[in-house]
Short mmCIF file of N, CA, C and O in Angstrom, two decimals:
data_model
loop_
_atom_site.label_atom_id
_atom_site.label_comp_id
_atom_site.label_asym_id
_atom_site.label_seq_id
_atom_site.Cartn_x
_atom_site.Cartn_y
_atom_site.Cartn_z
N MET A 279 102.43 97.20 112.31
CA MET A 279 102.32 97.55 110.89
C MET A 279 103.45 98.35 110.27
O MET A 279 103.85 97.99 108.95
N GLY A 280 104.48 98.87 111.26
CA GLY A 280 105.15 99.59 110.58
C GLY A 280 105.04 100.77 109.30
O GLY A 280 104.56 101.71 109.78
N ASP A 281 106.04 101.37 108.77
CA ASP A 281 105.97 102.37 108.17
C ASP A 281 104.65 102.36 106.69
O ASP A 281 104.00 103.34 106.82
N SER A 282 104.04 100.98 106.44
CA SER A 282 102.82 101.68 106.01
C SER A 282 101.44 101.53 106.84
O SER A 282 100.71 102.19 105.52
N ALA A 283 101.73 102.15 107.53
CA ALA A 283 100.84 102.65 108.37
C ALA A 283 100.58 104.00 108.42
O ALA A 283 99.97 104.51 109.82
N SER A 284 101.70 105.02 108.23
CA SER A 284 101.73 106.43 108.63
C SER A 284 100.76 106.84 107.29
O SER A 284 100.50 105.61 106.74
N ILE A 285 100.39 107.99 108.00
CA ILE A 285 99.57 108.63 107.15
C ILE A 285 100.46 109.14 105.94
O ILE A 285 101.89 110.09 106.42
N THR A 286 99.63 109.43 104.94
CA THR A 286 100.29 109.96 103.55
C THR A 286 99.80 111.08 103.37
O THR A 286 98.74 111.59 102.80
N GLN A 287 100.97 112.53 103.16
CA GLN A 287 99.95 113.94 102.74
C GLN A 287 99.65 113.66 101.45
O GLN A 287 100.55 113.19 100.55
N PRO A 288 99.47 114.69 100.74
CA PRO A 288 98.85 114.73 99.21
C PRO A 288 99.75 115.20 98.82
O PRO A 288 100.21 114.23 97.40
N ASP A 289 100.94 116.28 99.33
CA ASP A 289 102.74 115.40 98.25
C ASP A 289 103.47 114.77 98.50
O ASP A 289 104.63 113.98 97.96
N GLY A 290 102.54 113.48 99.26
CA GLY A 290 103.88 112.39 99.21
C GLY A 290 104.37 112.20 100.11
O GLY A 290 105.16 111.11 100.91
N GLY A 291 104.52 113.22 101.10
CA GLY A 291 105.14 113.09 102.79
C GLY A 291 104.62 111.77 103.49
O GLY A 291 103.20 111.97 103.15
N ARG A 292 105.52 111.88 104.76
CA ARG A 292 104.26 110.80 105.72
C ARG A 292 104.64 111.66 107.08
O ARG A 292 105.45 111.98 107.17
N LEU A 293 103.25 111.17 107.50
CA LEU A 293 103.49 111.77 108.68
C LEU A 293 103.92 110.94 110.52
O LEU A 293 104.09 111.77 110.94
N GLY A 294 103.83 110.12 109.50
CA GLY A 294 104.44 109.09 111.14
C GLY A 294 102.45 108.12 111.20
O GLY A 294 101.81 108.73 110.90
N ARG A 295 103.05 107.30 112.24
CA ARG A 295 101.52 106.77 112.65
C ARG A 295 100.61 107.15 113.81
O ARG A 295 101.71 107.50 114.83
N PRO A 296 99.63 108.10 113.70
CA PRO A 296 98.90 108.44 114.86
C PRO A 296 99.03 107.02 116.03
O PRO A 296 98.97 105.94 115.49
N PRO A 297 99.46 107.84 117.48
CA PRO A 297 99.50 106.66 118.55
C PRO A 297 97.77 106.35 118.97
O PRO A 297 97.65 106.82 120.44
N VAL A 298 97.39 105.56 117.72
CA VAL A 298 96.36 104.81 118.40
C VAL A 298 96.60 103.56 118.09
O VAL A 298 97.40 102.88 116.59
N PRO A 299 94.81 102.62 118.59
CA PRO A 299 95.43 100.92 117.85
C PRO A 299 95.18 100.86 116.61
O PRO A 299 94.82 101.50 115.80
N GLU A 300 95.52 99.87 115.67
CA GLU A 300 94.58 99.46 114.54
C GLU A 300 93.55 99.31 114.44
O GLU A 300 93.14 98.80 115.30
N PRO A 301 94.01 99.89 112.90
CA PRO A 301 92.20 100.27 113.16
C PRO A 301 91.61 98.74 112.51
O PRO A 301 91.95 97.48 111.98
N ALA A 302 90.63 98.81 113.08
CA ALA A 302 89.34 97.52 112.64
C ALA A 302 88.45 97.24 111.44
O ALA A 302 87.87 98.11 111.69
N TRP A 303 89.00 97.53 110.31
CA TRP A 303 88.75 97.34 109.15
C TRP A 303 87.42 96.96 108.59
O TRP A 303 87.31 95.58 108.88
N ARG A 304 86.81 97.60 107.62
CA ARG A 304 85.36 97.30 107.18
C ARG A 304 85.65 97.80 105.75
O ARG A 304 85.81 98.26 105.31
N LYS A 305 84.53 96.37 104.78
CA LYS A 305 84.83 96.56 103.59
C LYS A 305 83.43 96.55 103.09
O LYS A 305 82.47 96.18 103.76
N SER A 306 83.09 97.83 102.24
CA SER A 306 81.59 98.65 101.52
C SER A 306 81.15 96.96 101.26
O SER A 306 81.55 96.03 100.44
N SER A 307 80.19 96.89 101.43
CA SER A 307 78.54 96.10 100.95
C SER A 307 78.32 96.28 99.56
O SER A 307 77.85 95.42 99.27
N TYR A 308 78.87 97.11 98.56
CA TYR A 308 79.13 97.14 97.63
C TYR A 308 80.29 96.93 97.24
O TYR A 308 79.96 97.10 95.67
N SER A 309 81.20 96.26 97.78
CA SER A 309 82.10 95.41 96.97
C SER A 309 81.74 94.49 95.75
O SER A 309 81.10 94.02 96.23
N ASN A 310 82.90 94.82 94.59
CA ASN A 310 82.12 93.21 93.61
C ASN A 310 83.19 92.52 94.12
O ASN A 310 84.04 92.43 94.84
N PRO A 311 82.49 91.29 93.27
CA PRO A 311 83.05 89.95 93.48
C PRO A 311 85.23 89.76 93.52
O PRO A 311 85.60 88.95 94.04
N ALA A 312 85.42 90.83 92.06
CA ALA A 312 86.86 91.03 91.89
C ALA A 312 87.30 91.64 93.45
O ALA A 312 88.86 91.23 93.21
N GLY A 313 86.84 92.60 94.09
CA GLY A 313 87.63 92.80 95.13
C GLY A 313 88.26 94.19 94.87
O GLY A 313 88.52 94.74 95.88
N ALA A 314 87.26 94.73 94.04
CA ALA A 314 87.65 97.14 93.22
C ALA A 314 86.94 96.96 94.49
O ALA A 314 85.63 97.98 94.39
N CYS A 315 87.74 97.70 95.69
CA CYS A 315 86.60 97.82 96.60
C CYS A 315 87.98 98.74 97.16
O CYS A 315 89.07 98.44 97.01
N VAL A 316 87.22 99.75 98.48
CA VAL A 316 88.02 100.32 99.76
C VAL A 316 87.74 99.54 100.94
O VAL A 316 86.23 99.22 101.13
N GLU A 317 88.52 99.34 101.62
CA GLU A 317 87.92 99.48 103.33
C GLU A 317 88.39 100.81 104.25
O GLU A 317 89.07 101.75 103.84
N VAL A 318 87.59 100.86 104.72
CA VAL A 318 87.34 101.69 105.74
C VAL A 318 87.79 101.40 107.17
O VAL A 318 87.22 100.36 107.78
N ALA A 319 87.90 102.20 108.33
CA ALA A 319 88.13 102.37 109.41
C ALA A 319 88.04 103.57 110.52
O ALA A 319 88.44 104.11 109.31
N LEU A 320 87.72 103.58 111.53
CA LEU A 320 87.33 104.39 111.88
C LEU A 320 88.65 103.94 113.23
O LEU A 320 89.11 103.02 113.53
N TRP A 321 89.72 105.22 113.20
CA TRP A 321 90.76 105.54 113.95
C TRP A 321 91.29 106.27 115.08
O TRP A 321 91.42 107.22 114.08
N GLY A 322 91.18 105.96 116.16
CA GLY A 322 91.18 107.05 116.97
C GLY A 322 89.85 107.77 117.05
O GLY A 322 89.04 107.95 116.71
N PRO A 323 89.99 108.75 117.94
CA PRO A 323 88.70 109.46 117.85
C PRO A 323 89.15 110.61 117.01
O PRO A 323 88.06 111.63 116.25
N GLN A 324 89.74 110.37 116.05
CA GLN A 324 89.81 111.60 115.21
C GLN A 324 89.78 111.50 113.47
O GLN A 324 89.92 112.31 112.44
N PHE A 325 90.25 110.22 113.15
CA PHE A 325 90.55 109.94 112.00
C PHE A 325 89.83 108.62 111.51
O PHE A 325 89.35 107.84 112.11
N ILE A 326 89.65 108.73 109.96
CA ILE A 326 88.93 107.28 108.91
C ILE A 326 89.88 107.61 108.82
O ILE A 326 90.72 108.09 107.72
N ALA A 327 90.29 106.12 108.26
CA ALA A 327 91.15 105.56 107.33
C ALA A 327 91.12 104.70 106.48
O ALA A 327 89.78 104.62 106.55
N VAL A 328 91.44 105.13 105.36
CA VAL A 328 91.03 104.30 103.82
C VAL A 328 92.18 103.81 103.41
O VAL A 328 92.88 103.98 103.19
N ARG A 329 91.86 102.05 102.56
CA ARG A 329 93.04 101.47 102.39
C ARG A 329 92.32 100.85 100.67
O ARG A 329 91.06 100.57 100.81
N ASP A 330 93.09 100.09 99.51
CA ASP A 330 92.30 99.57 98.77
C ASP A 330 92.01 98.05 99.64
O ASP A 330 93.54 97.61 100.58
N SER A 331 91.08 97.48 99.21
CA SER A 331 90.72 96.71 100.11
C SER A 331 91.42 94.67 99.51
O SER A 331 91.61 94.03 100.32
N LYS A 332 92.40 94.84 98.35
CA LYS A 332 93.57 94.39 97.74
C LYS A 332 94.76 94.26 98.30
O LYS A 332 95.30 93.33 98.34
N VAL A 333 95.53 95.06 99.16
CA VAL A 333 96.92 95.39 99.67
C VAL A 333 96.02 95.75 101.29
O VAL A 333 96.60 96.84 101.46
N HIS A 334 96.32 94.87 102.14
CA HIS A 334 95.86 94.96 103.43
C HIS A 334 97.10 95.49 104.35
O HIS A 334 96.96 95.85 104.98
N ASP A 335 98.30 95.19 103.82
CA ASP A 335 99.31 95.60 104.30
C ASP A 335 100.49 96.30 103.16
O ASP A 335 101.11 97.41 103.97
N GLY A 336 99.34 97.58 102.26
CA GLY A 336 99.90 98.90 101.58
C GLY A 336 99.70 99.61 101.96
O GLY A 336 99.33 99.69 103.55
N PRO A 337 99.65 100.65 101.52
CA PRO A 337 99.69 102.16 102.43
C PRO A 337 98.13 102.53 102.18
O PRO A 337 97.41 102.18 101.72
N MET A 338 97.70 103.66 103.52
CA MET A 338 96.54 103.86 103.30
C MET A 338 96.55 105.29 103.57
O MET A 338 97.19 105.77 104.16
N VAL A 339 95.41 105.85 103.53
CA VAL A 339 94.95 107.36 103.81
C VAL A 339 94.29 108.09 104.97
O VAL A 339 93.54 106.76 105.25
N ALA A 340 94.47 108.50 105.81
CA ALA A 340 93.61 108.78 107.23
C ALA A 340 93.00 110.45 106.89
O ALA A 340 93.89 110.88 106.63
N LEU A 341 92.45 110.20 107.41
CA LEU A 341 91.23 111.85 107.06
C LEU A 341 90.49 111.98 108.67
O LEU A 341 89.91 111.16 108.85
N THR A 342 91.19 113.32 108.68
CA THR A 342 89.60 113.67 109.86
C THR A 342 88.34 113.36 109.59
O THR A 342 87.88 113.07 108.39
N ARG A 343 87.27 113.94 110.71
CA ARG A 343 86.27 113.00 109.90
C ARG A 343 85.32 114.55 109.21
O ARG A 343 84.86 113.38 108.49
N GLY A 344 85.69 115.11 109.57
CA GLY A 344 85.47 116.36 108.57
C GLY A 344 85.96 116.21 106.86
O GLY A 344 84.63 116.87 106.64
N ALA A 345 87.23 115.82 106.88
CA ALA A 345 87.67 115.99 105.68
C ALA A 345 86.87 114.53 104.78
O ALA A 345 86.01 114.89 103.88
N ALA A 346 86.59 113.51 105.94
CA ALA A 346 85.60 112.47 105.52
C ALA A 346 84.08 112.47 104.83
O ALA A 346 83.95 112.40 103.83
N GLU A 347 83.72 113.27 105.67
CA GLU A 347 82.69 113.74 105.32
C GLU A 347 82.18 114.40 103.78
O GLU A 347 81.29 114.50 103.21
N ILE A 348 83.20 115.44 103.97
CA ILE A 348 83.09 116.41 102.78
C ILE A 348 83.79 115.60 101.50
O ILE A 348 82.76 115.50 100.64
N PHE A 349 83.88 114.70 101.37
CA PHE A 349 84.77 113.52 100.50
C PHE A 349 83.81 112.71 100.36
O PHE A 349 83.26 112.90 98.86
N ILE A 350 82.74 112.38 100.80
CA ILE A 350 81.92 111.17 100.72
C ILE A 350 80.52 111.90 100.33
O ILE A 350 80.30 111.56 99.61
N ALA A 351 80.67 113.25 101.27
CA ALA A 351 79.65 114.04 100.11
C ALA A 351 79.63 114.64 98.93
O ALA A 351 78.54 114.36 97.80
N ALA A 352 80.86 114.77 98.30
CA ALA A 352 81.23 114.90 96.88
C ALA A 352 81.20 113.87 96.52
O ALA A 352 80.73 113.89 94.96
N THR A 353 81.77 112.63 96.31
CA THR A 353 81.93 111.19 96.01
C THR A 353 80.24 111.46 95.37
O THR A 353 79.91 110.60 94.16
N GLY A 354 79.73 111.35 96.60
CA GLY A 354 77.86 110.89 96.17
C GLY A 354 77.41 111.87 95.46
O GLY A 354 76.38 111.78 94.76
N ARG A 355 77.40 113.26 95.32
CA ARG A 355 76.69 113.80 93.90
C ARG A 355 77.88 114.02 93.03
O ARG A 355 77.30 114.28 91.89
N GLY A 356 78.63 113.06 92.72
CA GLY A 356 79.71 112.89 91.35
C GLY A 356 80.01 113.96 91.01
O GLY A 356 80.33 114.14 90.11
N ASP A 357 80.59 114.21 92.27
CA ASP A 357 81.67 115.72 92.14
C ASP A 357 82.95 115.72 91.40
O ASP A 357 83.94 115.78 91.15
N LEU A 358 83.94 114.31 91.84
CA LEU A 358 85.09 113.37 91.76
C LEU A 358 84.88 112.79 90.22
O LEU A 358 84.47 112.01 90.43
N ARG A 359 85.80 113.23 89.67
CA ARG A 359 85.56 112.61 88.21
C ARG A 359 87.24 112.17 87.91
O ARG A 359 88.61 112.73 88.48
N PRO A 360 87.30 110.77 87.36
CA PRO A 360 88.90 110.61 86.96
C PRO A 360 90.06 111.69 86.48
O PRO A 360 88.85 112.84 85.42
N ALA A 361 91.39 112.04 86.45
CA ALA A 361 91.91 112.46 85.95
C ALA A 361 91.87 112.11 84.42
O ALA A 361 91.95 111.24 83.63
N GLY A 362 92.12 113.14 83.50
CA GLY A 362 92.46 112.88 82.31
C GLY A 362 91.18 112.80 80.91
O GLY A 362 90.65 112.85 80.23
#
């Protein structure tokens, strides 16, 4: 999958691809018909990968399981708001 499979750091730098197989992506059951959604995948024993469901060959973000749990909990509580 090339460089698009690299892990992107918050500062935009790339960590490179972890030595694990290509993730098996799953789209949310809450996805709308226009496809405005994210896909997630377990990626090896340590990562949860997230990508835009409309851009399969685009970049993805890989979170540790602990970071993914914190992100999901904050999202569910409504703690995350769009910038601006």
